[in-house]
mmCIF file of C-alpha atoms in Angstrom:
data_model
loop_
_atom_site.group_PDB
_atom_site.id
_atom_site.type_symbol
_atom_site.label_atom_id
_atom_site.label_comp_id
_atom_site.label_asym_id
_atom_site.label_seq_id
_atom_site.Cartn_x
_atom_site.Cartn_y
_atom_site.Cartn_z
ATOM 1 C CA UNK V 1 -13.409 0.864 -10.737
ATOM 2 C CA UNK V 2 -13.705 4.421 -12.053
ATOM 3 C CA UNK V 3 -11.851 7.246 -10.374
ATOM 4 C CA UNK V 4 -13.775 9.916 -8.513
ATOM 5 C CA UNK V 5 -12.922 13.510 -7.745
ATOM 6 C CA UNK V 6 -14.179 15.282 -4.653
ATOM 7 C CA UNK V 7 -13.334 18.606 -3.013
ATOM 8 C CA UNK V 8 -10.880 18.232 -0.181
ATOM 9 C CA UNK V 9 -13.052 19.991 2.373
ATOM 10 C CA UNK V 10 -16.318 21.857 2.785
ATOM 11 C CA UNK V 11 -18.063 23.852 5.480
ATOM 12 C CA UNK V 12 -21.797 23.931 6.114
ATOM 13 C CA UNK V 13 -23.850 25.743 8.726
ATOM 14 C CA UNK V 14 -25.798 23.628 11.143
ATOM 15 C CA UNK V 15 -29.399 23.202 10.058
ATOM 16 C CA UNK V 16 -28.672 23.966 6.423
ATOM 17 C CA UNK V 17 -28.494 21.472 3.597
ATOM 18 C CA UNK V 18 -25.031 20.097 2.877
ATOM 19 C CA UNK V 19 -24.408 19.419 -0.800
ATOM 20 C CA UNK V 20 -21.350 17.295 -1.505
ATOM 21 C CA UNK V 21 -20.314 16.988 -5.152
ATOM 22 C CA UNK V 22 -18.496 14.134 -6.827
ATOM 23 C CA UNK V 23 -17.187 13.828 -10.355
ATOM 24 C CA UNK V 24 -16.933 10.410 -11.972
ATOM 25 C CA UNK V 25 -16.580 11.222 -15.640
ATOM 26 C CA UNK V 26 -15.233 7.777 -16.608
ATOM 27 C CA UNK V 27 -18.002 5.802 -14.963
ATOM 28 C CA UNK V 28 -19.143 2.713 -16.848
ATOM 29 C CA UNK V 29 -22.716 1.793 -17.550
ATOM 30 C CA UNK V 30 -22.782 -0.987 -14.968
ATOM 31 C CA UNK V 31 -21.101 0.960 -12.162
ATOM 32 C CA UNK V 32 -23.052 2.239 -9.200
ATOM 33 C CA UNK V 33 -22.322 5.386 -7.207
ATOM 34 C CA UNK V 34 -21.905 4.705 -3.487
ATOM 35 C CA UNK V 35 -21.453 7.136 -0.628
ATOM 36 C CA UNK V 36 -19.900 6.331 2.722
ATOM 37 C CA UNK V 37 -18.818 8.555 5.556
ATOM 38 C CA UNK V 38 -16.269 8.101 8.299
ATOM 39 C CA UNK V 39 -16.591 9.875 11.584
ATOM 40 C CA UNK V 40 -13.318 10.278 13.434
ATOM 41 C CA UNK V 41 -11.915 6.993 14.807
ATOM 42 C CA UNK V 42 -14.846 4.934 13.542
ATOM 43 C CA UNK V 43 -15.392 2.581 10.630
ATOM 44 C CA UNK V 44 -17.014 3.914 7.453
ATOM 45 C CA UNK V 45 -20.789 4.110 7.486
ATOM 46 C CA UNK V 46 -22.859 3.317 4.413
ATOM 47 C CA UNK V 47 -25.095 6.221 3.398
ATOM 48 C CA UNK V 48 -26.706 5.599 0.040
ATOM 49 C CA UNK V 49 -26.098 4.326 -3.468
ATOM 50 C CA UNK V 50 -27.657 4.598 -6.912
ATOM 51 C CA UNK V 51 -27.231 3.657 -10.557
ATOM 52 C CA UNK V 52 -28.933 6.389 -12.564
ATOM 53 C CA UNK V 53 -32.100 7.417 -10.773
ATOM 54 C CA UNK V 54 -32.094 9.805 -7.859
ATOM 55 C CA UNK V 55 -32.338 8.068 -4.530
ATOM 56 C CA UNK V 56 -33.470 9.105 -1.075
ATOM 57 C CA UNK V 57 -33.363 7.394 2.287
ATOM 58 C CA UNK V 58 -33.562 8.422 5.919
ATOM 59 C CA UNK V 59 -30.022 9.768 5.892
ATOM 60 C CA UNK V 60 -29.593 11.558 2.595
ATOM 61 C CA UNK V 61 -30.521 12.096 -1.031
ATOM 62 C CA UNK V 62 -28.384 11.217 -4.019
ATOM 63 C CA UNK V 63 -28.730 13.188 -7.218
ATOM 64 C CA UNK V 64 -27.056 11.685 -10.278
ATOM 65 C CA UNK V 65 -26.793 13.722 -13.470
ATOM 66 C CA UNK V 66 -28.399 12.380 -16.597
ATOM 67 C CA UNK V 67 -25.027 11.610 -18.198
ATOM 68 C CA UNK V 68 -23.952 9.970 -14.885
ATOM 69 C CA UNK V 69 -20.651 11.811 -14.930
ATOM 70 C CA UNK V 70 -21.280 13.489 -11.605
ATOM 71 C CA UNK V 71 -23.448 13.238 -8.548
ATOM 72 C CA UNK V 72 -24.342 15.170 -5.412
ATOM 73 C CA UNK V 73 -24.988 13.846 -1.941
ATOM 74 C CA UNK V 74 -27.443 15.988 -0.022
ATOM 75 C CA UNK V 75 -27.769 15.990 3.734
ATOM 76 C CA UNK V 76 -31.020 17.971 4.088
ATOM 77 C CA UNK V 77 -30.564 19.367 7.603
ATOM 78 C CA UNK V 78 -26.972 19.053 8.675
ATOM 79 C CA UNK V 79 -26.159 18.611 12.362
ATOM 80 C CA UNK V 80 -22.861 18.697 14.206
ATOM 81 C CA UNK V 81 -22.867 14.903 14.184
ATOM 82 C CA UNK V 82 -22.619 14.967 10.400
ATOM 83 C CA UNK V 83 -19.045 16.244 10.651
ATOM 84 C CA UNK V 84 -17.051 13.497 8.923
ATOM 85 C CA UNK V 85 -15.084 12.529 5.837
ATOM 86 C CA UNK V 86 -17.447 11.636 3.002
ATOM 87 C CA UNK V 87 -16.327 9.183 0.348
ATOM 88 C CA UNK V 88 -17.834 8.901 -3.118
ATOM 89 C CA UNK V 89 -17.086 5.549 -4.722
ATOM 90 C CA UNK V 90 -18.099 3.982 -8.009
ATOM 91 C CA UNK V 91 -18.092 0.229 -8.323
ATOM 92 C CA UNK V 92 -19.716 -2.634 -10.091
ATOM 93 C CA UNK V 93 -22.176 -4.437 -7.865
ATOM 94 C CA UNK V 94 -22.489 -8.204 -7.697
ATOM 95 C CA UNK V 95 -19.157 -8.764 -9.409
ATOM 96 C CA UNK V 96 -18.181 -11.778 -7.369
ATOM 97 C CA UNK V 97 -15.291 -12.771 -9.611
ATOM 98 C CA UNK V 98 -13.451 -9.509 -9.107
ATOM 99 C CA UNK V 99 -13.657 -9.641 -5.341
ATOM 100 C CA UNK V 100 -15.885 -6.605 -5.442
ATOM 101 C CA UNK V 101 -13.425 -4.451 -3.560
ATOM 102 C CA UNK V 102 -13.889 -0.812 -2.635
ATOM 103 C CA UNK V 103 -10.920 1.460 -3.178
ATOM 104 C CA UNK V 104 -11.140 4.629 -1.124
ATOM 105 C CA UNK V 105 -9.986 8.017 -2.352
ATOM 106 C CA UNK V 106 -9.316 10.925 -0.057
ATOM 107 C CA UNK V 107 -12.936 12.004 0.276
ATOM 108 C CA UNK V 108 -14.357 15.338 1.376
ATOM 109 C CA UNK V 109 -13.887 16.514 4.938
ATOM 110 C CA UNK V 110 -17.201 18.125 5.874
ATOM 111 C CA UNK V 111 -17.241 20.543 8.786
ATOM 112 C CA UNK V 112 -20.629 21.447 10.201
ATOM 113 C CA UNK V 113 -20.411 24.829 11.837
ATOM 114 C CA UNK V 114 -22.578 25.725 14.845
ATOM 115 C CA UNK H 1 -29.685 -4.850 10.109
ATOM 116 C CA UNK H 2 -26.298 -5.329 8.379
ATOM 117 C CA UNK H 3 -24.165 -4.908 11.481
ATOM 118 C CA UNK H 4 -20.486 -5.778 11.511
ATOM 119 C CA UNK H 5 -18.546 -6.032 14.736
ATOM 120 C CA UNK H 6 -14.846 -6.166 15.501
ATOM 121 C CA UNK H 7 -13.011 -7.427 18.541
ATOM 122 C CA UNK H 8 -11.073 -6.072 20.231
ATOM 123 C CA UNK H 9 -11.795 -2.384 19.693
ATOM 124 C CA UNK H 10 -8.276 -1.559 20.768
ATOM 125 C CA UNK H 11 -5.166 -3.524 21.699
ATOM 126 C CA UNK H 12 -1.685 -2.693 22.925
ATOM 127 C CA UNK H 13 1.039 -5.283 22.530
ATOM 128 C CA UNK H 14 4.758 -5.661 22.761
ATOM 129 C CA UNK H 15 6.954 -5.797 19.696
ATOM 130 C CA UNK H 16 7.398 -9.357 18.445
ATOM 131 C CA UNK H 17 4.068 -10.687 19.642
ATOM 132 C CA UNK H 18 1.103 -11.683 17.491
ATOM 133 C CA UNK H 19 -2.322 -10.104 17.655
ATOM 134 C CA UNK H 20 -5.602 -11.529 16.382
ATOM 135 C CA UNK H 21 -8.488 -9.312 15.336
ATOM 136 C CA UNK H 22 -11.960 -10.740 14.762
ATOM 137 C CA UNK H 23 -14.556 -9.467 12.334
ATOM 138 C CA UNK H 24 -18.118 -10.731 12.581
ATOM 139 C CA UNK H 25 -21.241 -10.105 10.542
ATOM 140 C CA UNK H 26 -23.913 -10.184 13.226
ATOM 141 C CA UNK H 27 -27.150 -10.423 11.285
ATOM 142 C CA UNK H 28 -26.194 -11.607 7.843
ATOM 143 C CA UNK H 29 -23.940 -14.101 6.149
ATOM 144 C CA UNK H 30 -20.926 -12.828 4.278
ATOM 145 C CA UNK H 31 -19.051 -14.995 1.828
ATOM 146 C CA UNK H 32 -16.621 -12.133 1.293
ATOM 147 C CA UNK H 33 -15.019 -9.868 3.851
ATOM 148 C CA UNK H 34 -12.350 -7.237 3.390
ATOM 149 C CA UNK H 35 -9.553 -5.949 5.594
ATOM 150 C CA UNK H 36 -8.334 -2.354 5.503
ATOM 151 C CA UNK H 37 -5.656 -0.417 7.322
ATOM 152 C CA UNK H 38 -5.735 3.296 8.013
ATOM 153 C CA UNK H 39 -2.877 5.463 9.202
ATOM 154 C CA UNK H 40 -3.520 8.848 10.850
ATOM 155 C CA UNK H 41 -4.955 11.478 8.507
ATOM 156 C CA UNK H 42 -4.918 9.051 5.586
ATOM 157 C CA UNK H 43 -7.613 7.185 3.731
ATOM 158 C CA UNK H 44 -8.375 3.507 4.134
ATOM 159 C CA UNK H 45 -6.027 1.170 2.323
ATOM 160 C CA UNK H 46 -7.306 -2.219 1.246
ATOM 161 C CA UNK H 47 -5.080 -5.027 2.508
ATOM 162 C CA UNK H 48 -6.846 -8.187 1.430
ATOM 163 C CA UNK H 49 -10.062 -9.845 0.374
ATOM 164 C CA UNK H 50 -11.186 -12.736 2.520
ATOM 165 C CA UNK H 51 -13.358 -15.453 0.988
ATOM 166 C CA UNK H 52 -15.095 -18.062 3.101
ATOM 167 C CA UNK H 53 -13.507 -21.457 2.694
ATOM 168 C CA UNK H 54 -10.628 -20.326 0.491
ATOM 169 C CA UNK H 55 -7.369 -18.460 0.679
ATOM 170 C CA UNK H 56 -7.401 -14.702 1.000
ATOM 171 C CA UNK H 57 -6.344 -12.469 -1.859
ATOM 172 C CA UNK H 58 -3.777 -9.886 -0.814
ATOM 173 C CA UNK H 59 -3.193 -6.488 -2.377
ATOM 174 C CA UNK H 60 0.187 -5.690 -3.812
ATOM 175 C CA UNK H 61 2.737 -4.890 -1.143
ATOM 176 C CA UNK H 62 0.881 -6.611 1.681
ATOM 177 C CA UNK H 63 2.817 -9.530 3.172
ATOM 178 C CA UNK H 64 0.565 -12.574 3.436
ATOM 179 C CA UNK H 65 2.845 -14.283 5.948
ATOM 180 C CA UNK H 66 2.713 -11.287 8.235
ATOM 181 C CA UNK H 67 -1.007 -10.619 7.992
ATOM 182 C CA UNK H 68 -2.704 -13.995 8.271
ATOM 183 C CA UNK H 69 -6.352 -14.069 7.317
ATOM 184 C CA UNK H 70 -8.776 -16.856 8.082
ATOM 185 C CA UNK H 71 -12.397 -16.883 6.986
ATOM 186 C CA UNK H 72 -13.644 -20.058 8.577
ATOM 187 C CA UNK H 73 -17.357 -19.361 8.534
ATOM 188 C CA UNK H 74 -19.910 -17.164 6.814
ATOM 189 C CA UNK H 75 -19.955 -14.785 9.768
ATOM 190 C CA UNK H 76 -16.360 -14.660 10.955
ATOM 191 C CA UNK H 77 -13.041 -13.556 9.500
ATOM 192 C CA UNK H 78 -9.872 -13.095 11.513
ATOM 193 C CA UNK H 79 -6.744 -11.067 10.854
ATOM 194 C CA UNK H 80 -3.596 -12.035 12.735
ATOM 195 C CA UNK H 81 -0.714 -9.608 12.750
ATOM 196 C CA UNK H 82 2.301 -11.818 13.331
ATOM 197 C CA UNK H 83 5.510 -10.624 14.974
ATOM 198 C CA UNK H 84 4.095 -7.140 15.284
ATOM 199 C CA UNK H 85 6.398 -4.126 15.123
ATOM 200 C CA UNK H 86 5.742 -0.466 15.940
ATOM 201 C CA UNK H 87 5.242 0.321 12.257
ATOM 202 C CA UNK H 88 2.249 -2.055 12.279
ATOM 203 C CA UNK H 89 0.484 0.297 14.670
ATOM 204 C CA UNK H 90 -2.614 1.404 12.822
ATOM 205 C CA UNK H 91 -6.385 1.386 12.685
ATOM 206 C CA UNK H 92 -7.587 -1.911 11.183
ATOM 207 C CA UNK H 93 -11.082 -2.027 9.723
ATOM 208 C CA UNK H 94 -13.000 -4.898 8.210
ATOM 209 C CA UNK H 95 -16.037 -4.914 5.974
ATOM 210 C CA UNK H 96 -18.497 -7.601 4.954
ATOM 211 C CA UNK H 97 -20.320 -7.782 1.679
ATOM 212 C CA UNK H 98 -24.029 -8.438 1.726
ATOM 213 C CA UNK H 99 -24.545 -11.261 -0.719
ATOM 214 C CA UNK H 100 -28.158 -10.498 -1.478
ATOM 215 C CA UNK H 101 -30.226 -7.529 -2.497
ATOM 216 C CA UNK H 102 -28.108 -4.412 -2.787
ATOM 217 C CA UNK H 103 -24.736 -6.167 -2.494
ATOM 218 C CA UNK H 104 -23.563 -3.345 -0.260
ATOM 219 C CA UNK H 105 -20.477 -3.562 1.931
ATOM 220 C CA UNK H 106 -20.839 -2.749 5.612
ATOM 221 C CA UNK H 107 -17.910 -1.819 7.794
ATOM 222 C CA UNK H 108 -16.915 -2.710 11.311
ATOM 223 C CA UNK H 109 -16.061 -0.073 13.922
ATOM 224 C CA UNK H 110 -12.330 -0.693 13.602
ATOM 225 C CA UNK H 111 -9.552 -1.941 15.881
ATOM 226 C CA UNK H 112 -6.819 0.374 17.072
ATOM 227 C CA UNK H 113 -3.514 -1.537 17.318
ATOM 228 C CA UNK H 114 -0.587 -0.025 19.157
ATOM 229 C CA UNK H 115 2.694 -1.916 19.152
ATOM 230 C CA UNK H 116 5.212 -0.813 21.752
#
């Protein structure tokens, strides 16, 4: 799986949009971009994923650049409960033979400020 | 949908004893489950990949005889920490891979193991 680079930490005011960047300059054509978050002392929570088109769901939006070398996760109206470590991961989906494992980096620690 | 549970949520045991942790996919079948370990202020570290009906695949540096994994059904994988020592104290998290549609992995809530 390709390596990703994320800022170590970010602050965002409550109610504002939180924009979390991720660089994945070595991403392959068949690799998806996944985002998870981990709230303190809990298991990671799936947020969203995409291949090349922008995606939106009830939790967030994912913007992937045209060259796919970077992406941005957008939490439109951040709340205090969004304080967590956010992980950007690139992986090949449906690759049963490889075991399809997720390797976590250090992620971005997002602090939502009241 | 796509809920993964773990039991117990926390456990305290004496050094030298064995501890079993269960991971269940509640509303989907998972041919593949994964076990992670997380130490304080660190990221998750993959320990092994658990495949239903076959032997688990362990990551480099993880002792297979110490961390026994059994994936007996499409909804249950177990991790047994044998002869636990204080250095095995950690947060253990499992995930299950959805084998249809998006192929996304969903994670359990984790099990906090403390070895005295």
